[in-house]
Short mmCIF file of C-alpha atoms in Angstrom, two decimals:
data_model
loop_
_atom_site.label_atom_id
_atom_site.label_comp_id
_atom_site.label_asym_id
_atom_site.label_seq_id
_atom_site.Cartn_x
_atom_site.Cartn_y
_atom_site.Cartn_z
CA MET B 28 -0.42 -0.11 0.11
CA PRO B 29 2.84 2.75 0.49
CA GLY B 30 3.50 4.29 -2.38
CA MET B 31 0.33 3.34 -3.96
CA ARG B 32 -3.03 6.03 -4.43
CA ARG B 33 -6.00 5.21 -5.35
CA PRO B 34 -7.07 7.14 -8.23
CA ASP B 35 -10.45 6.13 -8.75
CA LEU B 36 -11.71 7.46 -5.87
CA THR B 37 -13.43 10.60 -6.88
CA ASP B 38 -12.72 13.98 -3.85
CA GLU B 39 -16.84 13.35 -3.39
CA GLN B 40 -16.22 9.50 -2.20
CA ARG B 41 -12.03 11.00 -0.08
CA SER B 42 -14.71 12.85 1.96
CA GLN B 43 -16.70 10.50 3.32
CA PHE B 44 -13.79 8.34 4.68
CA ALA B 45 -12.12 12.41 5.76
CA PRO B 46 -15.19 14.75 5.99
CA HIS B 47 -13.15 17.23 6.96
CA GLY B 48 -10.26 16.97 4.07
CA ARG B 49 -7.73 14.77 5.82
CA MET B 50 -7.34 11.51 8.04
CA ARG B 51 -8.18 11.61 11.24
CA ILE B 52 -6.82 8.91 13.07
CA GLY B 53 -7.96 8.11 16.65
CA LEU B 54 -4.42 7.52 18.97
CA ALA B 55 -5.21 5.81 22.79
CA PHE B 56 -1.87 6.50 23.59
CA GLY B 57 -0.91 4.35 26.71
CA GLN B 58 2.85 2.84 28.67
CA ALA B 59 4.02 0.87 26.07
CA ILE B 60 3.64 0.57 22.02
CA SER B 61 1.05 -2.87 21.39
CA GLY B 62 -1.57 -4.16 18.58
CA VAL B 63 -3.78 -0.91 20.10
CA TRP B 64 -1.19 1.82 21.59
CA THR B 65 0.59 4.55 20.37
CA MET B 66 3.51 6.34 22.31
CA PRO B 67 4.70 9.26 21.07
CA ASP B 68 8.72 9.08 19.40
CA PRO B 69 11.16 9.73 22.92
CA VAL B 70 13.38 12.40 20.13
CA THR B 71 10.28 13.99 18.36
CA GLY B 72 7.92 13.74 20.42
CA GLU B 73 5.64 12.30 17.53
CA PRO B 74 3.43 8.86 17.76
CA LYS B 75 4.64 5.73 17.13
CA GLY B 76 3.58 2.16 16.78
CA LEU B 77 1.10 -0.14 15.13
CA THR B 78 -1.74 2.09 15.30
CA VAL B 79 0.80 5.27 13.74
CA ASP B 80 1.68 3.12 10.90
CA LEU B 81 -1.60 1.65 9.58
CA GLY B 82 -4.05 5.07 9.46
CA ALA B 83 -0.75 7.01 8.07
CA ALA B 84 -0.92 3.85 5.19
CA LEU B 85 -4.75 3.80 4.79
CA ALA B 86 -4.21 8.00 4.03
CA GLU B 87 -1.63 7.63 1.75
CA TRP B 88 -4.14 5.31 -0.42
CA LEU B 89 -6.35 7.36 -0.25
CA GLY B 90 -4.92 10.27 -0.93
CA LEU B 91 -5.25 12.17 1.89
CA ASP B 92 -3.24 13.99 4.80
CA VAL B 93 -3.21 12.78 8.02
CA GLU B 94 -3.84 14.25 11.74
CA TYR B 95 -2.93 12.44 14.34
CA VAL B 96 -5.77 13.04 17.42
CA LYS B 97 -5.17 11.12 21.17
CA LEU B 98 -6.70 9.77 23.04
CA LYS B 99 -6.21 8.57 27.26
CA SER B 100 -7.08 5.10 26.14
CA SER B 101 -9.52 2.86 23.56
CA GLY B 102 -12.81 3.59 26.27
CA GLU B 103 -12.37 7.21 25.13
CA ILE B 104 -12.30 6.12 21.96
CA ILE B 105 -15.58 4.30 22.05
CA GLU B 106 -16.72 7.20 24.77
CA THR B 107 -15.58 10.55 21.18
CA CYS B 108 -16.45 7.91 18.18
CA ASP B 109 -20.73 10.35 17.52
CA GLY B 110 -18.41 13.85 18.94
CA ASP B 111 -16.54 15.06 15.81
CA VAL B 112 -12.98 14.02 16.93
CA TRP B 113 -11.96 11.27 14.82
CA ASP B 114 -12.71 9.60 11.29
CA VAL B 115 -10.94 6.29 11.45
CA SER B 116 -9.29 4.76 14.21
CA PHE B 117 -8.26 1.23 16.31
CA THR B 118 -9.67 -0.18 19.11
CA PRO B 119 -10.34 -3.77 20.95
CA VAL B 120 -13.17 -5.29 19.50
CA ASP B 121 -16.10 -6.15 21.92
CA ALA B 122 -20.07 -6.58 21.94
CA GLU B 123 -20.97 -3.43 23.21
CA ARG B 124 -18.30 -1.43 21.00
CA LYS B 125 -19.97 -3.64 17.78
CA THR B 126 -23.51 -1.83 19.01
CA GLN B 127 -21.66 1.95 18.35
CA VAL B 128 -19.13 1.30 15.80
CA ASP B 129 -18.43 -0.40 12.52
CA PHE B 130 -15.40 -2.85 12.91
CA ALA B 131 -13.94 -3.64 9.51
CA THR B 132 -11.28 -7.22 9.43
CA ASP B 133 -8.88 -7.84 12.44
CA TYR B 134 -5.38 -6.32 11.99
CA TYR B 135 -4.11 -8.14 15.14
CA LEU B 136 -4.90 -10.77 17.34
CA GLY B 137 -3.70 -10.89 21.15
CA ASP B 138 -4.03 -13.98 23.53
CA SER B 139 -5.29 -12.61 26.98
CA THR B 140 -4.45 -15.01 30.43
CA TYR B 141 -6.06 -15.51 32.97
CA MET B 142 -5.10 -16.47 36.38
#
């Protein structure tokens, strides 16, 4: 995907993905980088992690500029889903969240252990 722009999309179709003219990607910032969590780069302060890379690749593919929206948790991502805060985000899936947002195909699967 990087380096490849979808030439077949109209401006109207792009605006469906990013109604503000840029793709606003909701990022959950945490204490460690994971399939969901993002951290600031210690030198530049810019966000880094898998979700940053995925969001940037999607925006590039759609031919859109990127704006990163810093959020405290995946819960806050869901809480702001109707607030016109972000256009695309990455969060764990559960039954309740499915009632509030649409999910695409899994990009990351993790194991959890409870003791």
